[in-house]
């Protein structure tokens, strides 16, 4: 995941309310134009970046539901 993509995704995340979301919600409208293999790669890269702490305030819930892995935006203290 490039620095530019991290910056873009952080901007998208800032627009979300606190609560659960799926990666395609923040990826943007181009998500539907990607090949399945590219979706898997980008989704996995996001999961790894979340787990590495590159998106403060975002946690991987460890569950999948209704469209893929569920992430959660938490309120910052």
Coordinates of C-alpha atoms in Angstrom, one line a residue:
X1 CA 0.0 0.0 0.0
X2 CA 1.5 3.3 -1.1
X3 CA 1.8 6.4 1.1
X4 CA -0.6 8.2 -1.3
X5 CA -3.2 5.5 -0.9
X6 CA -2.9 5.6 2.9
X7 CA -3.4 9.3 2.8
X8 CA -6.5 8.9 0.5
X9 CA -8.0 6.2 2.7
X10 CA -7.4 8.2 5.9
X11 CA -9.3 11.1 4.3
X12 CA -12.2 8.7 3.5
X13 CA -12.1 7.3 7.0
X14 CA -12.3 10.8 8.5
X15 CA -15.7 11.2 6.7
X16 CA -17.1 8.1 8.4
X17 CA -19.1 8.1 11.6
X18 CA -17.9 5.9 14.4
X19 CA -18.9 2.3 14.1
X20 CA -18.5 -0.7 11.8
X21 CA -17.7 -0.5 8.1
X22 CA -16.3 -2.6 5.2
X23 CA -13.3 -1.7 3.2
X24 CA -15.2 -1.1 -0.1
X25 CA -17.1 1.7 1.7
X26 CA -13.9 3.7 2.0
X27 CA -12.1 2.5 -1.1
X28 CA -14.6 4.4 -3.3
X29 CA -16.6 3.9 -6.5
X30 CA -13.7 2.3 -8.4
X31 CA -14.0 -0.7 -6.2
X32 CA -16.7 -2.2 -8.5
X33 CA -14.4 -1.9 -11.5
X34 CA -11.6 -4.0 -10.0
X35 CA -11.0 -7.6 -10.8
X36 CA -11.6 -10.0 -7.9
X37 CA -7.9 -10.7 -7.5
X38 CA -7.2 -7.0 -7.2
X39 CA -10.0 -6.7 -4.6
X40 CA -8.5 -9.5 -2.6
X41 CA -4.9 -8.0 -2.8
X42 CA -6.1 -4.5 -1.8
X43 CA -8.4 -5.8 0.9
X44 CA -5.5 -7.8 2.4
X45 CA -3.1 -4.9 2.2
X46 CA -5.7 -2.7 4.1
X47 CA -6.1 -5.4 6.8
X48 CA -2.3 -5.6 7.2
X49 CA -2.0 -1.8 7.4
X50 CA -4.8 -1.6 10.0
X51 CA -3.1 -4.3 12.1
X52 CA 0.2 -2.5 11.8
X53 CA -1.4 0.7 13.2
X54 CA -1.2 2.8 10.0
X55 CA -4.9 3.8 10.5
X56 CA -5.2 5.1 14.1
X57 CA -8.7 4.7 15.5
X58 CA -9.5 1.8 13.2
X59 CA -9.6 -1.8 14.5
X60 CA -10.0 -5.1 12.7
X61 CA -13.0 -6.8 14.5
X62 CA -11.8 -10.2 13.3
X63 CA -15.2 -11.0 11.8
X64 CA -16.7 -11.2 8.4
X65 CA -20.3 -10.3 7.6
X66 CA -22.4 -9.0 4.7
X67 CA -19.7 -8.1 2.3
X68 CA -16.4 -9.0 3.9
X69 CA -14.2 -8.3 6.8
X70 CA -15.7 -5.9 9.4
X71 CA -13.6 -2.9 10.6
X72 CA -14.6 -0.5 13.3
X73 CA -13.9 3.2 13.7
X74 CA -13.6 4.0 17.4
X75 CA -13.9 7.4 19.0
X76 CA -10.5 8.8 19.7
X77 CA -10.0 9.7 23.4

